[in-house]
Amino acid sequence: MTRIGALEAGGTKMVLAVYDGDGQELERLTIPTEAPEITMPRMTGFFRDHAVDALGVGSFGPLDLDPASPTYGNITTTPKLKWRNYPLLKGLLDGRDIPAAIDTDVNAAVIAEVERGAAMGCESAVYVTIGTGVGGGVYVGGRTVHGLLHPEVGHMLLRPHPDDPNPRGVCPYHDGCLEGLAAGPAIGARIGGDARDLPDDHPTFRIEAHYLAQMCVNLILTVSPQRILLGGGVMQRAALLPMVRAETLRLLGGYVQSPAVLEHIDEYIVAPALFPVSGLVGSYLIGKRALEERG
């Protein structure tokens, strides 16, 4: 039986799984993300013990995703200092010559949603996760987008909301970027507490919707996706998604004359169908594709 290993590598936890060739999950293990010398032996041991025939990885980044690069599969300038410039894919293979590939965690998520979830049938889609940070996976023409690096949707620059008491945000790299203004820590800094305790009509969610709508407008006007998926912990507040849709329409001002936006916005900006395992399923699909390409 073919066994395909999958890893969704996150800043707080690592989710490992083994699937058969048909996509049936056989085993799963979740461990905390500690220093590499602690975490890596547990992960390599898991995949060795299960004798996987291929491996797919969706990881936090930034990552080197150029297969021709000598550092392909490395985590690069991550703020998680112990993982900076770490050879993640090479370390996971641990000397084994099996088909393997890596992408960002959000690219893995968008692959899963296109192939098996809320973006099925789409030729282009964007998956954005809004949680401790903000990341975006971009899918166009059957592949996730890579280029100079890979899309860093979370660091697009936005106009501050006039009522935002912290208009510069909390990102250590940029004033007024999406992650610094709309991720969970940004909301907490804005209100000086935990937003989970607030009612849906609290003003901070109107500000949040404004920032996420700016993001959606920017994506619509640049990537022109057929669907936008908004996931992550912040989006678990159900009242937020309708607010984002309405604000996106307001900010577009009728410029995009597409029925998908003007008449079917509820089906255009949607929640992911596979959350919270979109990234893990996508990692399996990345591994499956690597196996198929090896032949």
mmCIF file of C-alpha atoms in Angstrom:
data_model
loop_
_atom_site.group_PDB
_atom_site.id
_atom_site.type_symbol
_atom_site.label_atom_id
_atom_site.label_comp_id
_atom_site.label_asym_id
_atom_site.label_seq_id
_atom_site.Cartn_x
_atom_site.Cartn_y
_atom_site.Cartn_z
ATOM 1 C CA MET A 1 0.000 0.000 0.000
ATOM 2 C CA THR A 2 1.265 3.448 -0.912
ATOM 3 C CA ARG A 3 1.864 5.676 2.098
ATOM 4 C CA ILE A 4 2.166 9.444 1.709
ATOM 5 C CA GLY A 5 3.414 11.526 4.605
ATOM 6 C CA ALA A 6 2.047 15.000 5.246
ATOM 7 C CA LEU A 7 3.268 17.744 7.548
ATOM 8 C CA GLU A 8 1.569 21.027 8.342
ATOM 9 C CA ALA A 9 4.354 22.927 10.089
ATOM 10 C CA GLY A 10 3.082 25.776 12.239
ATOM 11 C CA GLY A 11 4.656 28.207 14.630
ATOM 12 C CA THR A 12 2.982 26.641 17.665
ATOM 13 C CA LYS A 13 2.362 23.051 16.579
ATOM 14 C CA MET A 14 3.366 20.472 14.005
ATOM 15 C CA VAL A 15 0.619 18.260 12.595
ATOM 16 C CA LEU A 16 1.885 15.076 10.959
ATOM 17 C CA ALA A 17 -0.187 12.474 9.140
ATOM 18 C CA VAL A 18 0.057 9.440 6.895
ATOM 19 C CA TYR A 19 -2.408 8.888 4.053
ATOM 20 C CA ASP A 20 -2.933 6.045 1.639
ATOM 21 C CA GLY A 21 -2.835 6.685 -2.094
ATOM 22 C CA ASP A 22 -6.568 7.406 -2.190
ATOM 23 C CA GLY A 23 -6.361 10.116 0.449
ATOM 24 C CA GLN A 24 -7.609 8.141 3.412
ATOM 25 C CA GLU A 25 -5.945 9.324 6.607
ATOM 26 C CA LEU A 26 -4.260 6.426 8.393
ATOM 27 C CA GLU A 27 -2.479 8.086 11.297
ATOM 28 C CA ARG A 28 -2.049 11.543 12.803
ATOM 29 C CA LEU A 29 0.294 13.046 15.368
ATOM 30 C CA THR A 30 0.323 16.597 16.770
ATOM 31 C CA ILE A 31 3.367 17.861 18.648
ATOM 32 C CA PRO A 32 4.401 21.314 19.876
ATOM 33 C CA THR A 33 6.811 23.361 17.788
ATOM 34 C CA GLU A 34 9.889 23.555 19.968
ATOM 35 C CA ALA A 35 13.530 24.041 19.007
ATOM 36 C CA PRO A 36 14.574 22.015 15.940
ATOM 37 C CA GLU A 37 16.813 19.716 17.974
ATOM 38 C CA ILE A 38 13.735 18.667 19.977
ATOM 39 C CA THR A 39 11.050 18.689 17.298
ATOM 40 C CA MET A 40 12.864 17.275 14.273
ATOM 41 C CA PRO A 41 13.801 13.839 15.697
ATOM 42 C CA ARG A 42 10.173 13.200 16.606
ATOM 43 C CA MET A 43 9.027 14.102 13.096
ATOM 44 C CA THR A 44 11.672 12.148 11.211
ATOM 45 C CA GLY A 45 10.990 9.179 13.481
ATOM 46 C CA PHE A 46 7.264 9.338 12.744
ATOM 47 C CA PHE A 47 7.747 9.285 8.978
ATOM 48 C CA ARG A 48 10.431 6.580 9.172
ATOM 49 C CA ASP A 49 8.303 4.378 11.426
ATOM 50 C CA HIS A 50 5.439 4.604 8.939
ATOM 51 C CA ALA A 51 7.739 3.957 5.946
ATOM 52 C CA VAL A 52 6.221 6.719 3.825
ATOM 53 C CA ASP A 53 6.798 6.510 0.075
ATOM 54 C CA ALA A 54 6.525 10.277 -0.457
ATOM 55 C CA LEU A 55 6.323 13.415 1.632
ATOM 56 C CA GLY A 56 4.462 16.699 1.280
ATOM 57 C CA VAL A 57 5.047 19.693 3.536
ATOM 58 C CA GLY A 58 3.107 22.899 4.091
ATOM 59 C CA SER A 59 5.116 25.156 6.378
ATOM 60 C CA PHE A 60 5.282 28.567 7.964
ATOM 61 C CA GLY A 61 7.823 30.735 6.206
ATOM 62 C CA PRO A 62 9.293 32.525 4.487
ATOM 63 C CA LEU A 63 10.609 29.533 2.542
ATOM 64 C CA ASP A 64 13.033 28.848 -0.306
ATOM 65 C CA LEU A 65 10.701 27.259 -2.863
ATOM 66 C CA ASP A 66 13.026 27.192 -5.870
ATOM 67 C CA PRO A 67 13.655 23.489 -6.654
ATOM 68 C CA ALA A 68 16.914 24.452 -8.395
ATOM 69 C CA SER A 69 18.233 26.223 -5.302
ATOM 70 C CA PRO A 70 20.783 24.462 -3.077
ATOM 71 C CA THR A 71 18.683 25.598 -0.116
ATOM 72 C CA TYR A 72 15.335 24.408 -1.506
ATOM 73 C CA GLY A 73 12.998 23.588 1.350
ATOM 74 C CA ASN A 74 14.728 25.846 3.872
ATOM 75 C CA ILE A 75 12.866 28.124 6.237
ATOM 76 C CA THR A 76 14.565 31.496 5.731
ATOM 77 C CA THR A 77 13.972 34.820 7.516
ATOM 78 C CA THR A 78 11.324 33.657 9.962
ATOM 79 C CA PRO A 79 10.926 35.626 13.205
ATOM 80 C CA LYS A 80 11.067 32.214 14.933
ATOM 81 C CA LEU A 81 14.797 32.588 15.457
ATOM 82 C CA LYS A 82 15.649 28.968 16.230
ATOM 83 C CA TRP A 83 14.163 27.957 12.872
ATOM 84 C CA ARG A 84 15.782 30.729 10.838
ATOM 85 C CA ASN A 85 17.685 29.386 7.807
ATOM 86 C CA TYR A 86 16.779 25.854 8.841
ATOM 87 C CA PRO A 87 16.823 23.046 6.192
ATOM 88 C CA LEU A 88 13.364 21.723 6.999
ATOM 89 C CA LEU A 89 12.724 19.501 3.973
ATOM 90 C CA LYS A 90 16.228 18.055 3.933
ATOM 91 C CA GLY A 91 16.018 17.370 7.644
ATOM 92 C CA LEU A 92 12.681 15.592 7.297
ATOM 93 C CA LEU A 93 14.024 13.345 4.548
ATOM 94 C CA ASP A 94 16.923 12.390 6.834
ATOM 95 C CA GLY A 95 18.907 10.921 3.952
ATOM 96 C CA ARG A 96 15.985 9.049 2.350
ATOM 97 C CA ASP A 97 15.572 9.352 -1.434
ATOM 98 C CA ILE A 98 11.804 9.580 -1.724
ATOM 99 C CA PRO A 99 9.664 12.042 -3.710
ATOM 100 C CA ALA A 100 9.140 15.142 -1.601
ATOM 101 C CA ALA A 101 7.989 18.724 -2.048
ATOM 102 C CA ILE A 102 7.257 21.748 0.105
ATOM 103 C CA ASP A 103 5.084 24.843 -0.110
ATOM 104 C CA THR A 104 3.788 27.425 2.312
ATOM 105 C CA ASP A 105 1.093 26.338 4.744
ATOM 106 C CA VAL A 106 -1.432 28.672 3.130
ATOM 107 C CA ASN A 107 -0.544 27.483 -0.365
ATOM 108 C CA ALA A 108 -1.151 23.951 0.893
ATOM 109 C CA ALA A 109 -4.523 25.102 2.223
ATOM 110 C CA VAL A 110 -5.599 26.655 -1.069
ATOM 111 C CA ILE A 111 -4.583 23.489 -2.948
ATOM 112 C CA ALA A 112 -6.837 21.461 -0.662
ATOM 113 C CA GLU A 113 -9.761 23.835 -1.031
ATOM 114 C CA VAL A 114 -9.463 23.877 -4.839
ATOM 115 C CA GLU A 115 -9.208 20.115 -5.141
ATOM 116 C CA ARG A 116 -11.558 19.041 -2.351
ATOM 117 C CA GLY A 117 -13.212 22.012 -0.670
ATOM 118 C CA ALA A 118 -14.939 25.354 -1.089
ATOM 119 C CA ALA A 119 -13.091 26.371 -4.272
ATOM 120 C CA MET A 120 -13.702 23.212 -6.312
ATOM 121 C CA GLY A 121 -14.053 24.000 -9.998
ATOM 122 C CA CYS A 122 -12.092 27.248 -9.734
ATOM 123 C CA GLU A 123 -9.082 27.923 -11.930
ATOM 124 C CA SER A 124 -7.943 30.636 -9.527
ATOM 125 C CA ALA A 125 -8.467 31.160 -5.823
ATOM 126 C CA VAL A 126 -6.904 32.821 -2.796
ATOM 127 C CA TYR A 127 -6.924 31.392 0.719
ATOM 128 C CA VAL A 128 -6.162 33.838 3.540
ATOM 129 C CA THR A 129 -5.769 32.733 7.131
ATOM 130 C CA ILE A 130 -6.210 35.375 9.822
ATOM 131 C CA GLY A 131 -4.976 34.241 13.197
ATOM 132 C CA THR A 132 -1.793 34.941 15.148
ATOM 133 C CA GLY A 133 -0.468 36.172 11.810
ATOM 134 C CA VAL A 134 -1.933 36.641 8.341
ATOM 135 C CA GLY A 135 -0.889 34.522 5.384
ATOM 136 C CA GLY A 136 -2.260 34.066 1.899
ATOM 137 C CA GLY A 137 -2.034 31.225 -0.589
ATOM 138 C CA VAL A 138 -2.563 32.096 -4.254
ATOM 139 C CA TYR A 139 -3.615 29.467 -6.809
ATOM 140 C CA VAL A 140 -3.693 30.202 -10.543
ATOM 141 C CA GLY A 141 -3.909 27.834 -13.505
ATOM 142 C CA GLY A 142 -3.452 24.593 -11.621
ATOM 143 C CA ARG A 143 -0.497 25.690 -9.492
ATOM 144 C CA THR A 144 0.242 27.831 -6.484
ATOM 145 C CA VAL A 145 2.050 31.058 -7.283
ATOM 146 C CA HIS A 146 5.806 31.212 -6.719
ATOM 147 C CA GLY A 147 8.096 33.851 -8.092
ATOM 148 C CA LEU A 148 10.725 36.045 -6.542
ATOM 149 C CA LEU A 149 9.672 34.393 -3.277
ATOM 150 C CA HIS A 150 6.049 33.502 -2.704
ATOM 151 C CA PRO A 151 3.039 35.712 -2.014
ATOM 152 C CA GLU A 152 3.204 37.475 1.358
ATOM 153 C CA VAL A 153 -0.379 38.665 1.476
ATOM 154 C CA GLY A 154 -0.134 39.471 5.166
ATOM 155 C CA HIS A 155 2.309 42.287 4.560
ATOM 156 C CA MET A 156 0.414 44.283 1.955
ATOM 157 C CA LEU A 157 0.130 47.906 3.072
ATOM 158 C CA LEU A 158 -3.283 49.341 3.921
ATOM 159 C CA ARG A 159 -4.858 52.686 4.694
ATOM 160 C CA PRO A 160 -5.612 53.022 8.415
ATOM 161 C CA HIS A 161 -9.196 53.209 9.567
ATOM 162 C CA PRO A 162 -9.932 56.723 10.917
ATOM 163 C CA ASP A 163 -11.187 55.279 14.225
ATOM 164 C CA ASP A 164 -8.286 52.895 14.793
ATOM 165 C CA PRO A 165 -6.492 53.867 18.025
ATOM 166 C CA ASN A 166 -3.402 51.976 16.829
ATOM 167 C CA PRO A 167 -3.158 52.899 13.129
ATOM 168 C CA ARG A 168 0.478 51.827 12.724
ATOM 169 C CA GLY A 169 -0.285 48.276 13.804
ATOM 170 C CA VAL A 170 1.998 45.840 15.593
ATOM 171 C CA CYS A 171 4.168 44.404 12.799
ATOM 172 C CA PRO A 172 7.894 44.744 13.654
ATOM 173 C CA TYR A 173 8.739 45.182 9.955
ATOM 174 C CA HIS A 174 6.082 47.539 8.535
ATOM 175 C CA ASP A 175 3.805 50.346 9.651
ATOM 176 C CA GLY A 176 0.229 49.738 8.574
ATOM 177 C CA CYS A 177 0.479 46.299 6.988
ATOM 178 C CA LEU A 178 -2.396 43.823 6.962
ATOM 179 C CA GLU A 179 -0.880 41.490 9.554
ATOM 180 C CA GLY A 180 0.034 44.369 11.829
ATOM 181 C CA LEU A 181 -3.509 45.755 11.634
ATOM 182 C CA ALA A 182 -5.748 42.688 11.387
ATOM 183 C CA ALA A 183 -4.112 39.642 12.982
ATOM 184 C CA GLY A 184 -5.188 38.488 16.427
ATOM 185 C CA PRO A 185 -2.412 40.365 18.281
ATOM 186 C CA ALA A 186 -3.368 43.574 16.444
ATOM 187 C CA ILE A 187 -6.961 43.274 17.634
ATOM 188 C CA GLY A 188 -5.761 42.603 21.166
ATOM 189 C CA ALA A 189 -3.479 45.631 21.098
ATOM 190 C CA ARG A 190 -6.303 47.813 19.772
ATOM 191 C CA ILE A 191 -8.665 46.976 22.608
ATOM 192 C CA GLY A 192 -6.105 46.237 25.318
ATOM 193 C CA GLY A 193 -7.510 42.790 25.967
ATOM 194 C CA ASP A 194 -9.011 39.626 24.510
ATOM 195 C CA ALA A 195 -11.450 40.187 21.649
ATOM 196 C CA ARG A 196 -13.080 36.814 22.251
ATOM 197 C CA ASP A 197 -14.887 38.381 25.193
ATOM 198 C CA LEU A 198 -16.447 41.178 23.098
ATOM 199 C CA PRO A 199 -19.957 41.248 21.573
ATOM 200 C CA ASP A 200 -20.348 41.112 17.797
ATOM 201 C CA ASP A 201 -21.352 44.782 17.595
ATOM 202 C CA HIS A 202 -18.165 46.052 19.238
ATOM 203 C CA PRO A 203 -16.518 48.768 17.074
ATOM 204 C CA THR A 204 -13.271 46.812 16.752
ATOM 205 C CA PHE A 205 -14.964 44.311 14.449
ATOM 206 C CA ARG A 206 -16.084 47.089 12.126
ATOM 207 C CA ILE A 207 -12.439 48.183 11.955
ATOM 208 C CA GLU A 208 -11.338 44.585 11.395
ATOM 209 C CA ALA A 209 -13.843 44.115 8.578
ATOM 210 C CA HIS A 210 -12.585 47.308 6.952
ATOM 211 C CA TYR A 211 -9.005 46.009 6.859
ATOM 212 C CA LEU A 212 -9.990 42.576 5.577
ATOM 213 C CA ALA A 213 -12.188 44.201 2.926
ATOM 214 C CA GLN A 214 -9.258 46.358 1.776
ATOM 215 C CA MET A 215 -7.309 43.130 1.408
ATOM 216 C CA CYS A 216 -10.114 41.527 -0.610
ATOM 217 C CA VAL A 217 -10.322 44.557 -2.898
ATOM 218 C CA ASN A 218 -6.564 44.472 -3.468
ATOM 219 C CA LEU A 219 -6.705 40.762 -4.297
ATOM 220 C CA ILE A 220 -9.676 41.185 -6.630
ATOM 221 C CA LEU A 221 -7.930 43.982 -8.526
ATOM 222 C CA THR A 222 -4.530 42.277 -8.765
ATOM 223 C CA VAL A 223 -4.982 38.495 -8.767
ATOM 224 C CA SER A 224 -8.615 38.466 -9.992
ATOM 225 C CA PRO A 225 -9.430 35.186 -8.236
ATOM 226 C CA GLN A 226 -12.638 33.289 -8.847
ATOM 227 C CA ARG A 227 -13.020 32.783 -5.104
ATOM 228 C CA ILE A 228 -11.594 34.200 -1.877
ATOM 229 C CA LEU A 229 -11.524 31.985 1.208
ATOM 230 C CA LEU A 230 -11.082 33.483 4.667
ATOM 231 C CA GLY A 231 -10.029 31.118 7.437
ATOM 232 C CA GLY A 232 -8.076 31.110 10.678
ATOM 233 C CA GLY A 233 -8.962 31.759 14.283
ATOM 234 C CA VAL A 234 -10.122 35.365 13.869
ATOM 235 C CA MET A 235 -12.645 34.296 11.233
ATOM 236 C CA GLN A 236 -14.316 31.917 13.665
ATOM 237 C CA ARG A 237 -16.423 34.904 14.731
ATOM 238 C CA ALA A 238 -19.340 34.239 12.382
ATOM 239 C CA ALA A 239 -20.528 37.860 12.296
ATOM 240 C CA LEU A 240 -17.291 39.006 10.669
ATOM 241 C CA LEU A 241 -17.678 37.366 7.249
ATOM 242 C CA PRO A 242 -20.898 39.204 6.269
ATOM 243 C CA MET A 243 -19.297 42.469 7.400
ATOM 244 C CA VAL A 244 -16.271 41.835 5.171
ATOM 245 C CA ARG A 245 -18.488 41.096 2.177
ATOM 246 C CA ALA A 246 -20.516 44.267 2.617
ATOM 247 C CA GLU A 247 -17.432 46.440 3.117
ATOM 248 C CA THR A 248 -15.733 44.898 0.073
ATOM 249 C CA LEU A 249 -18.687 45.868 -2.087
ATOM 250 C CA ARG A 250 -18.654 49.386 -0.647
ATOM 251 C CA LEU A 251 -14.928 49.846 -1.275
ATOM 252 C CA LEU A 252 -15.131 48.498 -4.827
ATOM 253 C CA GLY A 253 -17.739 51.153 -5.585
ATOM 254 C CA GLY A 254 -19.169 49.267 -8.545
ATOM 255 C CA TYR A 255 -15.862 49.222 -10.424
ATOM 256 C CA VAL A 256 -15.797 45.438 -10.902
ATOM 257 C CA GLN A 257 -18.897 44.671 -12.965
ATOM 258 C CA SER A 258 -18.989 40.940 -12.388
ATOM 259 C CA PRO A 259 -22.110 39.073 -11.253
ATOM 260 C CA ALA A 260 -19.881 36.926 -9.030
ATOM 261 C CA VAL A 261 -19.188 40.037 -6.961
ATOM 262 C CA LEU A 262 -22.269 42.198 -7.505
ATOM 263 C CA GLU A 263 -24.904 39.467 -7.201
ATOM 264 C CA HIS A 264 -23.217 36.494 -5.529
ATOM 265 C CA ILE A 265 -20.800 37.975 -3.008
ATOM 266 C CA ASP A 266 -21.961 35.406 -0.423
ATOM 267 C CA GLU A 267 -20.615 32.664 -2.691
ATOM 268 C CA TYR A 268 -17.497 34.618 -3.675
ATOM 269 C CA ILE A 269 -15.958 35.484 -0.286
ATOM 270 C CA VAL A 270 -16.477 32.323 1.736
ATOM 271 C CA ALA A 271 -15.227 30.268 4.641
ATOM 272 C CA PRO A 272 -13.002 27.271 3.808
ATOM 273 C CA ALA A 273 -14.789 23.931 3.759
ATOM 274 C CA LEU A 274 -11.892 21.911 5.182
ATOM 275 C CA PHE A 275 -10.825 24.157 8.072
ATOM 276 C CA PRO A 276 -9.009 23.337 10.339
ATOM 277 C CA VAL A 277 -7.300 20.610 8.273
ATOM 278 C CA SER A 278 -7.019 22.440 4.930
ATOM 279 C CA GLY A 279 -3.247 22.762 5.286
ATOM 280 C CA LEU A 280 -2.775 19.125 6.270
ATOM 281 C CA VAL A 281 -4.893 17.810 3.397
ATOM 282 C CA GLY A 282 -3.023 20.152 1.059
ATOM 283 C CA SER A 283 0.300 18.820 2.320
ATOM 284 C CA TYR A 284 -0.854 15.299 1.461
ATOM 285 C CA LEU A 285 -1.816 16.509 -2.037
ATOM 286 C CA ILE A 286 1.633 18.125 -2.434
ATOM 287 C CA GLY A 287 3.228 14.797 -1.519
ATOM 288 C CA LYS A 288 0.929 12.903 -3.862
ATOM 289 C CA ARG A 289 1.868 15.201 -6.733
ATOM 290 C CA ALA A 290 5.568 14.737 -5.970
ATOM 291 C CA LEU A 291 5.076 10.977 -6.125
ATOM 292 C CA GLU A 292 3.214 11.192 -9.435
ATOM 293 C CA GLU A 293 5.856 13.478 -10.945
ATOM 294 C CA ARG A 294 8.630 11.065 -9.895
ATOM 295 C CA GLY A 295 6.659 8.355 -11.718
#
